[in-house]
Structure formats: C-alpha cells, structure tokens
C-alpha cells in the first residue's frame, strides 16, 4: 500500500498533462464537450484523487484497511481504463493523420506509464491494460490502414513484454513484502518474550511483588535521583518473626499462603507511600520518599502484619520487625544504605521484636566497631590471644559445684578485651569460627587435665559448627586424640543454632552423644521453643535463658515460663539449669519452683583456670581430693 501510494500522485500528474496535450491538438477539430468538458470533469476527479493519495502516503493503515483500499483501487483503474478508451475512440474520427497518430501515441504511452505506476498492484495494472489494449487495438486494426495496424502490432508486443516484466517484478515484490511481514512478526514476538522475561526477572512469582533484584535497582535509582535533586528517602527491611516455625510446623503450603497474605497487607499498608518488594524467604523491603514520621509508618506496617492470619481454617499469629535507614551521610550508596537498614532490622529483631527501628548514630558506631572486630579477627593470633574462662554451676541442694561452663575470652593487641557476644558473632559470619572453636577446644582439653574428673565441663558450639560435617569431624578427632574422657564433656547448643539445619545438627549431636558427651540446650525459651523437636534431640539438660531469670522477680509471665520449663524438663527427665542468677530473691524463687542447678554472678563470675581451681578447692574439697 505504501509503495503503491508513492506512485499514484505521479500517475495522475502524467495523466492530467497527457490528456491536456491531446485536448489541445483536438481543440479546433473536435466538439468542446470532448476536448474541454470531459477532460475538465476528469481533471477535477484526478486532482481530488491526487490529493487523497498524496495524503495517504504518510497515513498508517491497518492491513485490513489497506487491503480494502487496494481492492477499490483495482475497481477504479477499471473505470479509468474505460474512460480513457471511450474518450480516445470518440476523439479518433476527428482531425487528420497527425491528430489520429497523436491519439494512438497518447494511448500507447499512457498505458505504459499506467502499467509501470500500477506495478505494485498487478490486478489493477492488468485490468487497466487489457481494458485499453483490446478495444483500442481492435479499433486500429479495423481501420484497415497499414500504419495503424503496424502501430497496434508494435504496441501489443511492447505491452506484452511490459506486462510480463511487471508481473515478474510483482512476484518478487510480494515475496519481499511477506518476508518483511514475517520478520516484523518475529521481531514482535521476540520483543514480547523479552518483555515477559524482563517481567519474570523482576517479579517475585509467589507474591507478585517486585523481587530482590528489582528492589536493589530501585534503591540504586533513588540514590541517583537524590544525588541530583538532594531529595531524601528511606528504605526499610521487614522480616517476619517466627515464620520458619510456622513453615516447619504446618508445611510449605501454609507458609506460602501466609507470605502471599503478608505481601498483600504490606502493599495495602504502604499504598501510595512506598514501593515494596519481596527480597526472599520471609524478608521484604520498601523504598519510600517519606522522611517524616517514618517510625510511625514502620510501626503501622508491623501492626498490619501482626494481625492474625486465617489460612485453611488455621489461625496463625506472627509478628514482623522492621529496620529503616535514611539516605544520607553514612548511608550514601545503595549497598551501604541496605547494610544500615539491615543493622536496624537486626536490632529491632533482637531488642524489640515486632517493632520498627530506625538506624541511628549509635547504631553506626556499633557497626563500625563490629567492622573493626571483623578485621581484627582476621588478623588475630587466635592461639595466643584467646583463652577460656570458667563459670561454675552449683547444685544448691548440696551447695557444691557440679559443673563448669567454658566461656571464650579475647584480648586483642589493638582493640583490648572484646566480649564474646561480639567476637563470636563476628567469627560466626565467616569460617574463622572453625579455627576459633578448634583452638578453644584444644585449650579446654588441656585445662581439663587440672580439673577434678567428676566435674563436667560445658563447651559452647555455634550453629556454623553444627552445620559443618568437616568441623564436627575435626572436633570428634580432637577429643579422641586427647586423654580426656568424653563423658566429662558437655556441649551447649542454642535453639537458634539447631534451626539453621535441624537434620545436620541432629546428626552432629548424635555423634557427640554417642561418644558419651552430654548435650545441653542453651538459652531455652528465646528461640522457637517447639516441643516437637526437643524430644528428638539426645538432650541431657535445658538451660533457662537469663532474660527470664532476670525478670523472675517482677514479671509474672517470666515466672510462668520458668515454671513451665522446669516442669517440662522434669517430664522429659532432663536436668534444668537457670543461668544469670544475680540475687538471693532469684535463688529463692528458683528453688521454690524446683530448679536447683544455678549459674550466675550471685555465686561466681567466670574466671581463669587458676581462680576456678581455688574456688573448687574451697567449695568442693571432696571433689578435689577424689581427683587426687
Ligand atoms: P551463654 O552461653 O549464654 O553464656 C552465658 C553468658 O552469661 C556468659 O557471657 C556469662 O558471662 C554470662 N553470665 C553468667 N552469669 C551471669 C549473671 O549472673 N548475669 C549476667 N548478666 N550475665 C551472666 P559471656 O561470657 O559474655 O558470653 C556470651 C555468649 O557468648 C555466651 O552466652 C555464648 O553464647 C557465647 N560464647 C561464649 N564463649 C563461647 C565459645 O567458646 N563458643 C561459642 N560458640 N560461643 C561462646
Ligand atoms: Ca552457654
Ligand atoms: Ca545461655
């Protein structure tokens, strides 16, 4: 259609001129209606068609519209051909030989031009040509004049060749057009597929929220924008508390539905204020231009996510914690900003579960310290800088020390004394924890040669160790190579450590337990405390977390938890230790609920081997005598 439209103005232009010239040569000899009126009507018609074609050259028609127009064009060319034939045959009788020759010449070249101009529409070219050639050449033949007969012969031969060439060209042309259409279709399909891939690559298929990748690029683009416009923004990281427990307890299908509902609530809560994304697992992210009242905003999200979830006749309750960080001085790149929000989230999760926390200057200082600890740890001479302190555990019904807990101590050349809460956490972020554990275990086995044999010594195992078969094998072989009876050892593991990879942890504890070592569940009550797994573990002891002991005097809930844990350990035939005992009132309460094994500053702080040995000598003289 487009190729055809380009030729049409030219065709009408030539026709107008040629008809004009013939009218001129016949003006004196033929009637005016033939030389003026008919050509005049044609001119008006041709000029209107010319303008139409001129305009449509640039118009965008659908294939259907184009087909319709081209079909009507074939009809038009038929009518045209008829007009030209009738007009020229009517003019023919007028004038002398030159005028007649002019009409014949006019018809011959006009048909050729028409056929060439119509070559993109074979039907039109053929219809027009045949409609002119047949009657006009017949007319020339029947004139019975040798020159006119020869002229008709010339004309037919040339037109035959021309139509043949136009037909060949038309075939090539239509093949080219259909190939181009195919190519366009392929391109369109390719683009559709790549758009779809783009969408899939940026959308989380479970919740339909943007995914992690999309979140990071959104944060990047906000950072870029803020660099130019100086407009502030904040990002938030949201983590569901206790989601893993729901997943383990009720299965993945319930977990999935919970995530879908959480995503829906999140989208609802942030509507018009932020962009949300699912970062993976039970973690969500948001980017917001809000800079005022961000804490309130964060809290409203936590509240929306905290409402009970009704899934398949189940009612599930979980909470969500949120960490927020503003783009600014210390969080000026996308990764730094995400780190800051992550830190705030971590603080919210561990110090204020179910709430929103904003990254502050003091968080930044803590973070820097933790970076320094990370660095110092990488460079540390662990063997020489780390030692163990021991804290006794008393049986208050006899007043004697029944066991010790080994606690790591690190004295670094540049940073000084660093508490284990910091360096163990730092070490756990990397394989350094394996080295630290190995060094400390060797130290323990050496120190134990000096402790009475009837005193069990507890050693803390981190989650990373429990999850690493290589580290566990190293521990087993270190114990077997030492002269220490494994039955004198106890390993403390936290609930959260078990959750990293429960099956792996179960196997690791089985190995230790088979050696004869005892296993204690540390910080009980802080993690996910599901009874469903307690009985699967080869446990000997449960340690009540010191947070409950600390609150035992004032908080009825803490008291009830302690009572429940004591009851549970009695039922399961496990020993129960309360840690972090600091006051006589706590001792009295614990004793009243039947908890006799106590550990805490009230009795003794952790101390080096020498001082613990002196303590044992004072409190358990019998044990030392027995140890020889
Ligand atoms: P944990 O296993 O719960 O150890 C008990 C912590 O409570 C120790 O802190 C101990 O000093 C402290 N504590 C004992 N009695 C009291 C008390 O009456 N009041 C208060 N406020 N605290 C008391 P520490 O030594 O700072 O260790 C902190 C944590 O670091 C440990 O908690 C344990 O999770 C980890 N840790 C320590 N040593 C090791 C180790 O060798 N390996 C591993 N993996 N973790 C260790
Ligand atoms: Ca412990
Ligand atoms: Ca503990």
mmCIF file of N, CA, C and O in Angstrom, residues 215-296:
data_model
loop_
_atom_site.group_PDB
_atom_site.id
_atom_site.type_symbol
_atom_site.label_atom_id
_atom_site.label_comp_id
_atom_site.label_asym_id
_atom_site.label_seq_id
_atom_site.Cartn_x
_atom_site.Cartn_y
_atom_site.Cartn_z
ATOM 1 N N UNK A 215 14.317 -4.633 43.668
ATOM 2 C CA UNK A 215 14.471 -3.767 44.840
ATOM 3 C C UNK A 215 15.816 -3.052 44.803
ATOM 4 O O UNK A 215 15.899 -1.836 44.969
ATOM 5 N N UNK A 216 16.872 -3.823 44.537
ATOM 6 C CA UNK A 216 18.203 -3.214 44.511
ATOM 7 C C UNK A 216 18.287 -2.142 43.432
ATOM 8 O O UNK A 216 18.873 -1.085 43.653
ATOM 9 N N UNK A 217 17.684 -2.403 42.263
ATOM 10 C CA UNK A 217 17.811 -1.396 41.216
ATOM 11 C C UNK A 217 16.951 -0.176 41.545
ATOM 12 O O UNK A 217 17.320 0.945 41.212
ATOM 13 N N UNK A 218 15.810 -0.392 42.244
ATOM 14 C CA UNK A 218 15.014 0.770 42.679
ATOM 15 C C UNK A 218 15.819 1.623 43.654
ATOM 16 O O UNK A 218 15.851 2.853 43.546
ATOM 17 N N UNK A 219 16.473 0.952 44.617
ATOM 18 C CA UNK A 219 17.268 1.709 45.587
ATOM 19 C C UNK A 219 18.365 2.483 44.851
ATOM 20 O O UNK A 219 18.578 3.678 45.101
ATOM 21 N N UNK A 220 19.019 1.805 43.897
ATOM 22 C CA UNK A 220 20.072 2.480 43.111
ATOM 23 C C UNK A 220 19.510 3.735 42.439
ATOM 24 O O UNK A 220 20.143 4.788 42.454
ATOM 25 N N UNK A 221 18.315 3.581 41.845
ATOM 26 C CA UNK A 221 17.798 4.726 41.092
ATOM 27 C C UNK A 221 17.385 5.847 42.043
ATOM 28 O O UNK A 221 17.530 7.017 41.713
ATOM 29 N N UNK A 222 16.910 5.498 43.244
ATOM 30 C CA UNK A 222 16.607 6.549 44.234
ATOM 31 C C UNK A 222 17.887 7.264 44.662
ATOM 32 O O UNK A 222 17.894 8.471 44.859
ATOM 33 N N UNK A 223 18.961 6.484 44.815
ATOM 34 C CA UNK A 223 20.241 7.098 45.202
ATOM 35 C C UNK A 223 20.681 8.079 44.114
ATOM 36 O O UNK A 223 21.041 9.224 44.393
ATOM 37 N N UNK A 224 20.603 7.631 42.850
ATOM 38 C CA UNK A 224 20.991 8.504 41.726
ATOM 39 C C UNK A 224 20.173 9.783 41.727
ATOM 40 O O UNK A 224 20.688 10.880 41.580
ATOM 41 N N UNK A 225 18.858 9.589 41.908
ATOM 42 C CA UNK A 225 17.963 10.744 41.860
ATOM 43 C C UNK A 225 18.298 11.716 42.996
ATOM 44 O O UNK A 225 18.381 12.927 42.794
ATOM 45 N N UNK A 226 18.542 11.144 44.200
ATOM 46 C CA UNK A 226 18.812 12.005 45.346
ATOM 47 C C UNK A 226 20.114 12.764 45.194
ATOM 48 O O UNK A 226 20.254 13.867 45.706
ATOM 49 N N UNK A 227 21.069 12.174 44.481
ATOM 50 C CA UNK A 227 22.336 12.867 44.267
ATOM 51 C C UNK A 227 22.112 14.158 43.492
ATOM 52 O O UNK A 227 22.784 15.155 43.726
ATOM 53 N N UNK A 228 21.135 14.117 42.572
ATOM 54 C CA UNK A 228 20.880 15.312 41.760
ATOM 55 C C UNK A 228 19.900 16.265 42.416
ATOM 56 O O UNK A 228 20.107 17.462 42.431
ATOM 57 N N UNK A 229 18.844 15.693 42.982
ATOM 58 C CA UNK A 229 17.775 16.562 43.473
ATOM 59 C C UNK A 229 17.924 16.887 44.951
ATOM 60 O O UNK A 229 17.206 17.740 45.460
ATOM 61 N N UNK A 230 18.834 16.191 45.627
ATOM 62 C CA UNK A 230 19.011 16.364 47.075
ATOM 63 C C UNK A 230 17.726 16.030 47.847
ATOM 64 O O UNK A 230 17.506 16.515 48.940
ATOM 65 N N UNK A 231 16.864 15.224 47.231
ATOM 66 C CA UNK A 231 15.632 14.852 47.904
ATOM 67 C C UNK A 231 15.906 13.608 48.744
ATOM 68 O O UNK A 231 16.559 12.682 48.278
ATOM 69 N N UNK A 232 15.405 13.613 49.977
ATOM 70 C CA UNK A 232 15.685 12.496 50.877
ATOM 71 C C UNK A 232 14.761 11.330 50.615
ATOM 72 O O UNK A 232 13.713 11.464 50.006
ATOM 73 N N UNK A 233 15.170 10.171 51.053
ATOM 74 C CA UNK A 233 14.299 8.998 51.028
ATOM 75 C C UNK A 233 14.794 7.993 52.049
ATOM 76 O O UNK A 233 15.879 8.168 52.625
ATOM 77 N N UNK A 234 13.991 6.987 52.299
ATOM 78 C CA UNK A 234 14.382 5.972 53.287
ATOM 79 C C UNK A 234 14.085 4.593 52.712
ATOM 80 O O UNK A 234 13.250 4.447 51.831
ATOM 81 N N UNK A 235 14.807 3.614 53.210
ATOM 82 C CA UNK A 235 14.450 2.248 52.842
ATOM 83 C C UNK A 235 14.148 1.458 54.115
ATOM 84 O O UNK A 235 14.619 1.805 55.205
ATOM 85 N N UNK A 236 13.357 0.435 53.972
ATOM 86 C CA UNK A 236 13.014 -0.392 55.119
ATOM 87 C C UNK A 236 13.209 -1.849 54.780
ATOM 88 O O UNK A 236 12.997 -2.265 53.638
ATOM 89 N N UNK A 237 13.656 -2.624 55.750
ATOM 90 C CA UNK A 237 13.726 -4.079 55.579
ATOM 91 C C UNK A 237 12.808 -4.672 56.636
ATOM 92 O O UNK A 237 12.834 -4.257 57.799
ATOM 93 N N UNK A 238 11.985 -5.604 56.199
ATOM 94 C CA UNK A 238 10.988 -6.179 57.108
ATOM 95 C C UNK A 238 11.200 -7.679 57.153
ATOM 96 O O UNK A 238 11.390 -8.315 56.116
ATOM 97 N N UNK A 239 11.184 -8.217 58.343
ATOM 98 C CA UNK A 239 11.391 -9.660 58.494
ATOM 99 C C UNK A 239 10.286 -10.205 59.394
ATOM 100 O O UNK A 239 9.986 -9.621 60.435
ATOM 101 N N UNK A 240 9.674 -11.301 58.964
ATOM 102 C CA UNK A 240 8.620 -11.895 59.786
ATOM 103 C C UNK A 240 9.282 -12.697 60.915
ATOM 104 O O UNK A 240 10.216 -13.444 60.669
ATOM 105 N N UNK A 241 8.793 -12.504 62.128
ATOM 106 C CA UNK A 241 9.378 -13.228 63.264
ATOM 107 C C UNK A 241 8.617 -14.526 63.445
ATOM 108 O O UNK A 241 7.400 -14.512 63.552
ATOM 109 N N UNK A 242 9.372 -15.624 63.482
ATOM 110 C CA UNK A 242 8.743 -16.923 63.744
ATOM 111 C C UNK A 242 8.123 -17.553 62.512
ATOM 112 O O UNK A 242 7.331 -18.486 62.616
ATOM 113 N N UNK A 243 8.471 -17.050 61.335
ATOM 114 C CA UNK A 243 7.902 -17.629 60.117
ATOM 115 C C UNK A 243 8.397 -19.057 59.896
ATOM 116 O O UNK A 243 7.651 -19.945 59.505
ATOM 117 N N UNK A 244 9.675 -19.264 60.202
ATOM 118 C CA UNK A 244 10.269 -20.583 59.957
ATOM 119 C C UNK A 244 9.526 -21.669 60.752
ATOM 120 O O UNK A 244 9.290 -22.754 60.250
ATOM 121 N N UNK A 245 9.164 -21.282 61.981
ATOM 122 C CA UNK A 245 8.458 -22.241 62.830
ATOM 123 C C UNK A 245 7.133 -22.628 62.192
ATOM 124 O O UNK A 245 6.758 -23.813 62.176
ATOM 125 N N UNK A 246 6.409 -21.648 61.653
ATOM 126 C CA UNK A 246 5.109 -21.910 61.005
ATOM 127 C C UNK A 246 5.325 -22.840 59.815
ATOM 128 O O UNK A 246 4.597 -23.819 59.625
ATOM 129 N N UNK A 247 6.346 -22.532 59.031
ATOM 130 C CA UNK A 247 6.665 -23.332 57.853
ATOM 131 C C UNK A 247 6.953 -24.777 58.250
ATOM 132 O O UNK A 247 6.470 -25.715 57.623
ATOM 133 N N UNK A 248 7.762 -24.948 59.303
ATOM 134 C CA UNK A 248 8.137 -26.299 59.744
ATOM 135 C C UNK A 248 6.939 -27.033 60.333
ATOM 136 O O UNK A 248 6.768 -28.226 60.138
ATOM 137 N N UNK A 249 6.116 -26.282 61.058
ATOM 138 C CA UNK A 249 5.023 -26.899 61.795
ATOM 139 C C UNK A 249 3.863 -27.270 60.876
ATOM 140 O O UNK A 249 3.322 -28.365 60.951
ATOM 141 N N UNK A 250 3.472 -26.342 59.985
ATOM 142 C CA UNK A 250 2.260 -26.561 59.178
ATOM 143 C C UNK A 250 2.551 -26.880 57.717
ATOM 144 O O UNK A 250 1.631 -27.116 56.946
ATOM 145 N N UNK A 251 3.804 -26.820 57.320
ATOM 146 C CA UNK A 251 4.136 -27.148 55.932
ATOM 147 C C UNK A 251 4.265 -25.916 55.054
ATOM 148 O O UNK A 251 3.818 -24.825 55.414
ATOM 149 N N UNK A 252 4.860 -26.150 53.876
ATOM 150 C CA UNK A 252 5.200 -25.034 52.997
ATOM 151 C C UNK A 252 3.987 -24.376 52.371
ATOM 152 O O UNK A 252 4.009 -23.189 52.061
ATOM 153 N N UNK A 253 2.918 -25.158 52.203
ATOM 154 C CA UNK A 253 1.757 -24.574 51.539
ATOM 155 C C UNK A 253 1.145 -23.489 52.431
ATOM 156 O O UNK A 253 0.792 -22.411 51.957
ATOM 157 N N UNK A 254 1.058 -23.774 53.728
ATOM 158 C CA UNK A 254 0.565 -22.760 54.668
ATOM 159 C C UNK A 254 1.537 -21.577 54.700
ATOM 160 O O UNK A 254 1.134 -20.410 54.666
ATOM 161 N N UNK A 255 2.839 -21.914 54.710
ATOM 162 C CA UNK A 255 3.859 -20.854 54.705
ATOM 163 C C UNK A 255 3.700 -19.949 53.501
ATOM 164 O O UNK A 255 3.740 -18.719 53.620
ATOM 165 N N UNK A 256 3.479 -20.562 52.334
ATOM 166 C CA UNK A 256 3.328 -19.772 51.107
ATOM 167 C C UNK A 256 2.115 -18.849 51.192
ATOM 168 O O UNK A 256 2.174 -17.678 50.825
ATOM 169 N N UNK A 257 1.017 -19.416 51.684
ATOM 170 C CA UNK A 257 -0.198 -18.592 51.763
ATOM 171 C C UNK A 257 -0.019 -17.440 52.735
ATOM 172 O O UNK A 257 -0.526 -16.343 52.520
ATOM 173 N N UNK A 258 0.719 -17.728 53.807
ATOM 174 C CA UNK A 258 0.991 -16.663 54.764
ATOM 175 C C UNK A 258 1.805 -15.543 54.109
ATOM 176 O O UNK A 258 1.523 -14.354 54.278
ATOM 177 N N UNK A 259 2.784 -15.942 53.312
ATOM 178 C CA UNK A 259 3.622 -14.939 52.634
ATOM 179 C C UNK A 259 2.795 -14.111 51.652
ATOM 180 O O UNK A 259 2.965 -12.894 51.550
ATOM 181 N N UNK A 260 1.877 -14.791 50.940
ATOM 182 C CA UNK A 260 1.039 -14.069 49.972
ATOM 183 C C UNK A 260 0.178 -13.036 50.707
ATOM 184 O O UNK A 260 0.075 -11.878 50.302
ATOM 185 N N UNK A 261 -0.399 -13.482 51.836
ATOM 186 C CA UNK A 261 -1.249 -12.574 52.602
ATOM 187 C C UNK A 261 -0.416 -11.435 53.194
ATOM 188 O O UNK A 261 -0.830 -10.276 53.190
ATOM 189 N N UNK A 262 0.784 -11.775 53.686
ATOM 190 C CA UNK A 262 1.654 -10.735 54.249
ATOM 191 C C UNK A 262 1.994 -9.709 53.175
ATOM 192 O O UNK A 262 1.980 -8.499 53.424
ATOM 193 N N UNK A 263 2.274 -10.198 51.952
ATOM 194 C CA UNK A 263 2.615 -9.281 50.860
ATOM 195 C C UNK A 263 1.424 -8.383 50.540
ATOM 196 O O UNK A 263 1.580 -7.191 50.275
ATOM 197 N N UNK A 264 0.231 -8.968 50.591
ATOM 198 C CA UNK A 264 -0.973 -8.182 50.302
ATOM 199 C C UNK A 264 -1.145 -7.084 51.350
ATOM 200 O O UNK A 264 -1.382 -5.918 51.032
ATOM 201 N N UNK A 265 -0.968 -7.464 52.627
ATOM 202 C CA UNK A 265 -1.121 -6.471 53.696
ATOM 203 C C UNK A 265 -0.068 -5.382 53.587
ATOM 204 O O UNK A 265 -0.336 -4.212 53.825
ATOM 205 N N UNK A 266 1.131 -5.816 53.248
ATOM 206 C CA UNK A 266 2.218 -4.839 53.117
ATOM 207 C C UNK A 266 1.879 -3.836 52.013
ATOM 208 O O UNK A 266 1.985 -2.621 52.204
ATOM 209 N N UNK A 267 1.423 -4.353 50.863
ATOM 210 C CA UNK A 267 1.085 -3.461 49.742
ATOM 211 C C UNK A 267 -0.018 -2.493 50.153
ATOM 212 O O UNK A 267 -0.006 -1.321 49.798
ATOM 213 N N UNK A 268 -0.976 -3.015 50.910
ATOM 214 C CA UNK A 268 -2.098 -2.194 51.375
ATOM 215 C C UNK A 268 -1.591 -1.093 52.319
ATOM 216 O O UNK A 268 -1.977 0.069 52.203
ATOM 217 N N UNK A 269 -0.698 -1.501 53.241
ATOM 218 C CA UNK A 269 -0.227 -0.563 54.267
ATOM 219 C C UNK A 269 0.626 0.566 53.689
ATOM 220 O O UNK A 269 0.684 1.649 54.258
ATOM 221 N N UNK A 270 1.293 0.293 52.573
ATOM 222 C CA UNK A 270 2.217 1.308 52.049
ATOM 223 C C UNK A 270 1.612 2.064 50.871
ATOM 224 O O UNK A 270 2.259 2.913 50.295
ATOM 225 N N UNK A 271 0.377 1.719 50.528
ATOM 226 C CA UNK A 271 -0.251 2.249 49.301
ATOM 227 C C UNK A 271 0.032 3.745 49.108
ATOM 228 O O UNK A 271 -0.268 4.562 49.959
ATOM 229 N N UNK A 272 0.641 4.071 47.997
ATOM 230 C CA UNK A 272 0.884 5.479 47.674
ATOM 231 C C UNK A 272 2.033 6.104 48.433
ATOM 232 O O UNK A 272 2.389 7.257 48.196
ATOM 233 N N UNK A 273 2.606 5.360 49.384
ATOM 234 C CA UNK A 273 3.670 5.964 50.192
ATOM 235 C C UNK A 273 5.032 5.355 49.927
ATOM 236 O O UNK A 273 6.054 5.940 50.253
ATOM 237 N N UNK A 274 5.038 4.132 49.416
ATOM 238 C CA UNK A 274 6.329 3.453 49.228
ATOM 239 C C UNK A 274 6.196 2.377 48.160
ATOM 240 O O UNK A 274 5.103 2.059 47.715
ATOM 241 N N UNK A 275 7.345 1.851 47.763
ATOM 242 C CA UNK A 275 7.371 0.718 46.841
ATOM 243 C C UNK A 275 7.847 -0.475 47.659
ATOM 244 O O UNK A 275 8.859 -0.380 48.348
ATOM 245 N N UNK A 276 7.121 -1.588 47.563
ATOM 246 C CA UNK A 276 7.521 -2.756 48.356
ATOM 247 C C UNK A 276 8.072 -3.838 47.447
ATOM 248 O O UNK A 276 7.798 -3.877 46.252
ATOM 249 N N UNK A 277 8.873 -4.727 48.030
ATOM 250 C CA UNK A 277 9.434 -5.842 47.270
ATOM 251 C C UNK A 277 9.595 -7.022 48.209
ATOM 252 O O UNK A 277 9.654 -6.855 49.424
ATOM 253 N N UNK A 278 9.609 -8.231 47.621
ATOM 254 C CA UNK A 278 9.951 -9.395 48.445
ATOM 255 C C UNK A 278 11.398 -9.739 48.143
ATOM 256 O O UNK A 278 11.764 -9.985 46.997
ATOM 257 N N UNK A 279 12.191 -9.790 49.204
ATOM 258 C CA UNK A 279 13.628 -9.985 48.998
ATOM 259 C C UNK A 279 14.006 -11.451 49.047
ATOM 260 O O UNK A 279 15.133 -11.817 48.750
ATOM 261 N N UNK A 280 13.058 -12.292 49.439
ATOM 262 C CA UNK A 280 13.354 -13.722 49.542
ATOM 263 C C UNK A 280 12.930 -14.202 50.911
ATOM 264 O O UNK A 280 12.884 -13.406 51.855
ATOM 265 N N UNK A 281 12.593 -15.495 51.011
ATOM 266 C CA UNK A 281 12.175 -16.060 52.291
ATOM 267 C C UNK A 281 11.058 -15.224 52.890
ATOM 268 O O UNK A 281 10.080 -14.905 52.220
ATOM 269 N N UNK A 282 11.240 -14.846 54.143
ATOM 270 C CA UNK A 282 10.206 -14.044 54.809
ATOM 271 C C UNK A 282 10.680 -12.602 54.956
ATOM 272 O O UNK A 282 10.314 -11.918 55.887
ATOM 273 N N UNK A 283 11.525 -12.173 54.019
ATOM 274 C CA UNK A 283 12.073 -10.815 54.123
ATOM 275 C C UNK A 283 11.512 -9.923 53.019
ATOM 276 O O UNK A 283 11.467 -10.322 51.857
ATOM 277 N N UNK A 284 11.068 -8.748 53.418
ATOM 278 C CA UNK A 284 10.517 -7.791 52.457
ATOM 279 C C UNK A 284 11.306 -6.483 52.546
ATOM 280 O O UNK A 284 11.984 -6.234 53.540
ATOM 281 N N UNK A 285 11.213 -5.696 51.493
ATOM 282 C CA UNK A 285 11.904 -4.409 51.508
ATOM 283 C C UNK A 285 10.969 -3.330 51.022
ATOM 284 O O UNK A 285 9.981 -3.604 50.348
ATOM 285 N N UNK A 286 11.253 -2.081 51.397
ATOM 286 C CA UNK A 286 10.469 -0.980 50.849
ATOM 287 C C UNK A 286 11.347 0.248 50.663
ATOM 288 O O UNK A 286 12.353 0.422 51.352
ATOM 289 N N UNK A 287 10.959 1.062 49.713
ATOM 290 C CA UNK A 287 11.649 2.317 49.453
ATOM 291 C C UNK A 287 10.583 3.396 49.521
ATOM 292 O O UNK A 287 9.526 3.249 48.908
ATOM 293 N N UNK A 288 10.841 4.455 50.287
ATOM 294 C CA UNK A 288 9.826 5.494 50.441
ATOM 295 C C UNK A 288 10.433 6.891 50.391
ATOM 296 O O UNK A 288 11.554 7.093 50.848
ATOM 297 N N UNK A 289 9.674 7.813 49.844
ATOM 298 C CA UNK A 289 10.131 9.199 49.824
ATOM 299 C C UNK A 289 9.750 9.909 51.112
ATOM 300 O O UNK A 289 10.161 11.031 51.355
ATOM 301 N N UNK A 290 8.940 9.242 51.938
ATOM 302 C CA UNK A 290 8.570 9.820 53.240
ATOM 303 C C UNK A 290 9.826 9.988 54.069
ATOM 304 O O UNK A 290 10.625 9.074 54.174
ATOM 305 N N UNK A 291 9.992 11.150 54.668
ATOM 306 C CA UNK A 291 11.140 11.271 55.562
ATOM 307 C C UNK A 291 10.676 11.662 56.959
ATOM 308 O O UNK A 291 11.397 11.498 57.924
ATOM 309 N N UNK A 292 9.429 12.181 57.053
ATOM 310 C CA UNK A 292 8.871 12.478 58.380
ATOM 311 C C UNK A 292 8.062 11.270 58.824
ATOM 312 O O UNK A 292 7.540 10.537 58.003
ATOM 313 N N UNK A 293 7.970 11.108 60.122
ATOM 314 C CA UNK A 293 7.105 10.070 60.683
ATOM 315 C C UNK A 293 7.405 8.679 60.147
ATOM 316 O O UNK A 293 6.505 7.849 60.015
ATOM 317 N N UNK A 294 8.646 8.439 59.815
ATOM 318 C CA UNK A 294 8.998 7.134 59.279
ATOM 319 C C UNK A 294 8.806 6.034 60.319
ATOM 320 O O UNK A 294 8.427 4.919 59.986
ATOM 321 N N UNK A 295 9.072 6.384 61.584
ATOM 322 C CA UNK A 295 8.940 5.390 62.641
ATOM 323 C C UNK A 295 7.482 4.960 62.756
ATOM 324 O O UNK A 295 7.181 3.769 62.887
ATOM 325 N N UNK A 296 6.585 5.948 62.680
ATOM 326 C CA UNK A 296 5.150 5.645 62.775
ATOM 327 C C UNK A 296 4.733 4.783 61.577
ATOM 328 O O UNK A 296 4.001 3.802 61.713
#
